Tab-separated table of C-alpha atoms in Angstrom:
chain	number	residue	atom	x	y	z
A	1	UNK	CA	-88.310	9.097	-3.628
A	2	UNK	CA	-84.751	8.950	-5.101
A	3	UNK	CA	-86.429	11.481	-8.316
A	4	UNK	CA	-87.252	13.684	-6.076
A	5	UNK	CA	-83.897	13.772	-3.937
A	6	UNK	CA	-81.888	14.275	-7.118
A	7	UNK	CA	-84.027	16.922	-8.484
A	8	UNK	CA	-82.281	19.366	-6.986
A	9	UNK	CA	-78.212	19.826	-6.127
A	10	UNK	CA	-74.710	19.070	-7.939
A	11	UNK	CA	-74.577	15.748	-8.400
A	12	UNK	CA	-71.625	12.587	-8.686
A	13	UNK	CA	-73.257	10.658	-10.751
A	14	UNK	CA	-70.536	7.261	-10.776
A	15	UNK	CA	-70.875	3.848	-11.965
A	16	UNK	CA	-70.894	1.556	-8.892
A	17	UNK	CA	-71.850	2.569	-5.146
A	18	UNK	CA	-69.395	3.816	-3.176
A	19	UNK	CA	-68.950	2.767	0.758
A	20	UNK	CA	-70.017	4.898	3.426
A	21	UNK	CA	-65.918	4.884	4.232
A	22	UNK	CA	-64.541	5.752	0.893
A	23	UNK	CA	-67.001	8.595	0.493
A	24	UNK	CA	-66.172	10.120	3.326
A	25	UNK	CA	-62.473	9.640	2.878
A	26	UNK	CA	-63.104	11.811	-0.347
A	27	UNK	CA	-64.988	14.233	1.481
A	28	UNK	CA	-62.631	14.484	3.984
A	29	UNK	CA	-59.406	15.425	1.345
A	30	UNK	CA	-61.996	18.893	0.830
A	31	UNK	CA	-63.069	19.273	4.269
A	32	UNK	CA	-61.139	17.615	6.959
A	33	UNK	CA	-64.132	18.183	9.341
A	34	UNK	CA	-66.852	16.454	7.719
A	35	UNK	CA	-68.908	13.559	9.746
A	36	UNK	CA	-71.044	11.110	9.098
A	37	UNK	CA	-74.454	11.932	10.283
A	38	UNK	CA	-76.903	8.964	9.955
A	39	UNK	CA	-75.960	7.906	6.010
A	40	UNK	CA	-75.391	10.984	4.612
A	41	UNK	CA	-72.291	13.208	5.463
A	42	UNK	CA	-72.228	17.103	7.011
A	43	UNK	CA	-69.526	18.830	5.463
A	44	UNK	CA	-69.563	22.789	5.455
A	45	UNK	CA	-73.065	24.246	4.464
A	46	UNK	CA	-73.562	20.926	2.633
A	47	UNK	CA	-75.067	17.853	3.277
A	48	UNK	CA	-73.811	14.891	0.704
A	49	UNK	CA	-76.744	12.647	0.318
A	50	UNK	CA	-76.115	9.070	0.354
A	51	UNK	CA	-75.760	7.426	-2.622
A	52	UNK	CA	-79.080	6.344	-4.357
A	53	UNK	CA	-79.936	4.081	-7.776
A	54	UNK	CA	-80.235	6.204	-10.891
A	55	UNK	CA	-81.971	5.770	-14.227
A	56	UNK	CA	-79.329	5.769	-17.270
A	57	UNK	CA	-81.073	8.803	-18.467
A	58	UNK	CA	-79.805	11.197	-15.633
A	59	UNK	CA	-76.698	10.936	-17.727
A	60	UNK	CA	-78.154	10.719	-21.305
A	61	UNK	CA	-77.741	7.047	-20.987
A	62	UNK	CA	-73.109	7.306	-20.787
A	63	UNK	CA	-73.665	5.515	-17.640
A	64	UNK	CA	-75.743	2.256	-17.963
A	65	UNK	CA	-75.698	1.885	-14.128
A	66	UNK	CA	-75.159	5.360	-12.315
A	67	UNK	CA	-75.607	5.738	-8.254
A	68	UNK	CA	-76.294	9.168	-7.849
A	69	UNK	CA	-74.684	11.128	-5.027
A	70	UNK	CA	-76.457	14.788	-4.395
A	71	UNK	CA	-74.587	17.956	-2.917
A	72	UNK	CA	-77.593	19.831	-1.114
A	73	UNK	CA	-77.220	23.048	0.978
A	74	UNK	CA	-77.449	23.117	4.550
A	75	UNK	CA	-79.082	26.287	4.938
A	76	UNK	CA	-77.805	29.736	3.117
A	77	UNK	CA	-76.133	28.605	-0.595
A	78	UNK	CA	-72.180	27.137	0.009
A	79	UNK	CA	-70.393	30.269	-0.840
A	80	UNK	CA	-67.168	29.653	-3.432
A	81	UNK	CA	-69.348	27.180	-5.075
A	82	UNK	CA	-68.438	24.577	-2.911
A	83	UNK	CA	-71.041	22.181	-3.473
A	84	UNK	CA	-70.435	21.966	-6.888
A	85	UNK	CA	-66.383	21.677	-6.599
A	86	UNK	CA	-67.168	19.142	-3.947
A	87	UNK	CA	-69.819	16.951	-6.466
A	88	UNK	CA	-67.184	17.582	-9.816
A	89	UNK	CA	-64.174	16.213	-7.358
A	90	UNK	CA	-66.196	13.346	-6.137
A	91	UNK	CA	-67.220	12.290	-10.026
A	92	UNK	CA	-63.570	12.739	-10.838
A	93	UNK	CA	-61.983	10.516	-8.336
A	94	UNK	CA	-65.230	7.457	-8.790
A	95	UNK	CA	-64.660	7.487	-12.281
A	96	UNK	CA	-68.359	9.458	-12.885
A	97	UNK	CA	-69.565	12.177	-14.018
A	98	UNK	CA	-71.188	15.206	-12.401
A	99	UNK	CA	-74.664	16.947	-12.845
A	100	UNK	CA	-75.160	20.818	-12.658
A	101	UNK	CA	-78.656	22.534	-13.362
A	102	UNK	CA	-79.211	19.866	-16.162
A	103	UNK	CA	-75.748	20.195	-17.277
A	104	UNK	CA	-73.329	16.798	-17.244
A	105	UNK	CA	-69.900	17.307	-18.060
A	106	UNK	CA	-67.020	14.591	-16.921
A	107	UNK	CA	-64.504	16.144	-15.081
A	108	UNK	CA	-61.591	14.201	-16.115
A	109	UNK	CA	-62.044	16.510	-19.300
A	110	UNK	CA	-62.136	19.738	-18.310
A	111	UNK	CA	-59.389	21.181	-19.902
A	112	UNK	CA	-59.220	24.189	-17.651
A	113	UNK	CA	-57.576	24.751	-14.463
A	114	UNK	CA	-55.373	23.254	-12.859
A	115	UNK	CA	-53.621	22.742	-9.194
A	116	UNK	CA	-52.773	25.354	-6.561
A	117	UNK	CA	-51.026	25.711	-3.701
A	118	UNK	CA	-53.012	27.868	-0.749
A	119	UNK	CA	-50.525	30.022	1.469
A	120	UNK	CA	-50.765	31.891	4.792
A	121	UNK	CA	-48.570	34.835	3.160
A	122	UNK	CA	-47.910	36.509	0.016
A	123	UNK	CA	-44.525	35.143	-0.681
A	124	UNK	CA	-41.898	37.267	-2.248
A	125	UNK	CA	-40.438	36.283	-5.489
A	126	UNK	CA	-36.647	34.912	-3.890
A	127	UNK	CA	-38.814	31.784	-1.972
A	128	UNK	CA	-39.951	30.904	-5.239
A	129	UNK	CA	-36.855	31.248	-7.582
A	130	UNK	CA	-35.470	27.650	-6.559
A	131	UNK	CA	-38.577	26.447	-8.209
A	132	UNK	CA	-40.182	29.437	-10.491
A	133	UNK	CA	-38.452	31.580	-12.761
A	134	UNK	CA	-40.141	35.358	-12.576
A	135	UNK	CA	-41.771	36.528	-15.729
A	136	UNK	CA	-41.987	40.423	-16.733
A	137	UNK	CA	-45.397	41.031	-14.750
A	138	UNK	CA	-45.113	40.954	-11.428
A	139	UNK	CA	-47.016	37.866	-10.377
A	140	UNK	CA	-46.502	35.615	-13.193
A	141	UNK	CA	-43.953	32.910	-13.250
A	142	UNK	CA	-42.766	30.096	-15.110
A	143	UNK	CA	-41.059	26.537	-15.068
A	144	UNK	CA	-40.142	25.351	-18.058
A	145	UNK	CA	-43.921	24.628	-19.794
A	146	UNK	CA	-45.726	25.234	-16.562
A	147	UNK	CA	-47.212	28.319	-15.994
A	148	UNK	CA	-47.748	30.149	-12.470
A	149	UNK	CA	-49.838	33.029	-11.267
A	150	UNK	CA	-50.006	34.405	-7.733
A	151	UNK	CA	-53.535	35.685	-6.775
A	152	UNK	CA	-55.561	36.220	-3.995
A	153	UNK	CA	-57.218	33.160	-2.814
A	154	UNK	CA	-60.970	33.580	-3.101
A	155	UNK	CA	-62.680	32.672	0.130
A	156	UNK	CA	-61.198	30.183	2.203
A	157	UNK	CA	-61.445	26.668	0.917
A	158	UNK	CA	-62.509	24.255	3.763
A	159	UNK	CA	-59.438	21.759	2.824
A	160	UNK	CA	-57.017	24.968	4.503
A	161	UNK	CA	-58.808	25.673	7.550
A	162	UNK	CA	-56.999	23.304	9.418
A	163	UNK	CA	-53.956	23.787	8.643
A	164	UNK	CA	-53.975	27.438	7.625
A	165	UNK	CA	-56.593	28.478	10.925
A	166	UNK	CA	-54.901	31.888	11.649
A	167	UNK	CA	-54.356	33.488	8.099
A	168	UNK	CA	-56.512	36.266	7.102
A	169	UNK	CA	-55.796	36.679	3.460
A	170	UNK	CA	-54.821	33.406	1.899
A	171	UNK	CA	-52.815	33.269	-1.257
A	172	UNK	CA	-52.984	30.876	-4.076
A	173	UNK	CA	-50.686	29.685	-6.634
A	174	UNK	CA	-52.580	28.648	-9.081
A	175	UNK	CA	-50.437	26.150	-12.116
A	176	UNK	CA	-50.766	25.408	-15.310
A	177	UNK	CA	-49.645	22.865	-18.039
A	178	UNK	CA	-50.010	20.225	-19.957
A	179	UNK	CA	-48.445	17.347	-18.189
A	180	UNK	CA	-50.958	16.698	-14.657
A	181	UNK	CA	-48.293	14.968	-12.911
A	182	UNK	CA	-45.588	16.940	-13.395
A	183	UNK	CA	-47.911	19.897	-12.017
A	184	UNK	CA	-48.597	17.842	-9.231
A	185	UNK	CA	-45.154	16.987	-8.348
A	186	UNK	CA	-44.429	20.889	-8.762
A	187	UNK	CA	-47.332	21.690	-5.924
A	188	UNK	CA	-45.998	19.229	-3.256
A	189	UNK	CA	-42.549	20.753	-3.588
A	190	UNK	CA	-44.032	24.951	-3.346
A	191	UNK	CA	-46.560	23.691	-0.527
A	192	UNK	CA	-43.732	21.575	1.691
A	193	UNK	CA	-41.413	24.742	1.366
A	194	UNK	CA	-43.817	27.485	1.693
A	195	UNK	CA	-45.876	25.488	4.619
A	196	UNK	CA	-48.857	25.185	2.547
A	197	UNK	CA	-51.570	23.201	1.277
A	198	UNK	CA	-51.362	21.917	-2.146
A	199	UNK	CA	-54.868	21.423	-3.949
A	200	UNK	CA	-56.213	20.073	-7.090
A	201	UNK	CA	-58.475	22.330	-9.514
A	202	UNK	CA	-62.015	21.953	-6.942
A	203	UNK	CA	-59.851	22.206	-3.609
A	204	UNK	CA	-59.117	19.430	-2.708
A	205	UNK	CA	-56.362	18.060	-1.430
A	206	UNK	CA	-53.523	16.034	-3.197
A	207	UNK	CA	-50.940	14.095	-1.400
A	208	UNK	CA	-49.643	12.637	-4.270
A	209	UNK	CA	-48.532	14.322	-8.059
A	210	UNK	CA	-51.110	11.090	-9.509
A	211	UNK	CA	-54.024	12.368	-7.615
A	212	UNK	CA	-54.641	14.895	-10.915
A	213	UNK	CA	-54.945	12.179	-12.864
A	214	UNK	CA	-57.723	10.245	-13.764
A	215	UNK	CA	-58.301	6.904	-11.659
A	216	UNK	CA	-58.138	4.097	-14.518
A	217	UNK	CA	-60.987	2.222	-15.597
């Protein structure tokens, strides 16, 4: 039963078995509505399939002991790629890794991306110059080694429904750097000025600058 649940889906593949509780805690930081329903949890146009015993090989054998917690569709495929944002930020934050079509990767690697900040309105460049310094092109800014674009949000990430319910067009600032924390730090100051939501790199919420880094082993 459990190969045939995981053949299909993003996957968290992490290291000991989460609670019902702290799974959907983590759910909840990328879609505030989600629910339990019987032991899996409904979260928009995904179901997140409670967490069943893998074999080592699922991960090539980097996980010894791996419980293996599949992102299914509810229906129609999750549009923005949210079931595989939502398995990738679940690996990240249970110390795992995540499975893709065959593919695992560990998301505490990846490189790219970084956090954003999702806004209601385009702001103009003067809300931003107590925090970002306006490069030559019109949308680009910087502060000190972090970089910062303003671009259209694609979609409309579950984690800003609530609070964002009446925007039409949301906006993103999307950061980059080297340092995680100090990008972090940067987000909760734009988002508790601007009024919006600040976001790590698969949408979901941070409420703190050490929630882009890496929980220790």
């Amino acid at each position: 039963m459990a190969k045939r649940r995981l053949r299909t889906g993003p996957t968290a593949v992490v290291p000991a078995k989460p609670d019902a509780a702290t799974l959907l805690r983590i759910v909840r930081l990328a879609d505030p509505s989600a629910r339990q329903d019987g032991d899996d949890i409904v979260a928009t146009d995904v179901r997140v399939c409670a967490p069943v015993e893998a074999a080592a090989e699922l991960t090539g054998g980097v996980l010894e002991k791996a419980w293996a917690v599949r992102v299914a569709a509810e229906g129609p495929l999750p549009i923005d790629f949210f079931d595989r944002y939502l398995a990738e930020g679940l690996a990240f934050r249970l110390k795992g890794l995540a499975v893709c079509r065959g593919e695992v990767n560990d998301p505490a690697d990846d490189a790219e991306g970084g956090p954003a900040v999702i806004l209601p309105v385009r702001p103009e460049p003067e809300e931003l110059a107590p925090f970002l310094e306006q490069d030559e092109e019109e949308f680009t800014f910087t502060a000190g080694e972090v970089k910062a674009g303003l671009v259209p949000q694609k979609g409309s990430p579950p984690a800003a429904a609530e609070l964002l319910p009446f925007a039409t067009e949301l906006t993103a600032i999307e950061l980059r750097g080297e340092e995680p924390e100090k990008l972090g730090a940067l987000a909760l100051q734009l988002s508790e000025a601007l009024n919006g939501l600040a976001v790590d790199r698969w949408r979901f919420r941070i409420d703190a600058a050490e929630d882009l880094v890496p929980p220790a082993e």
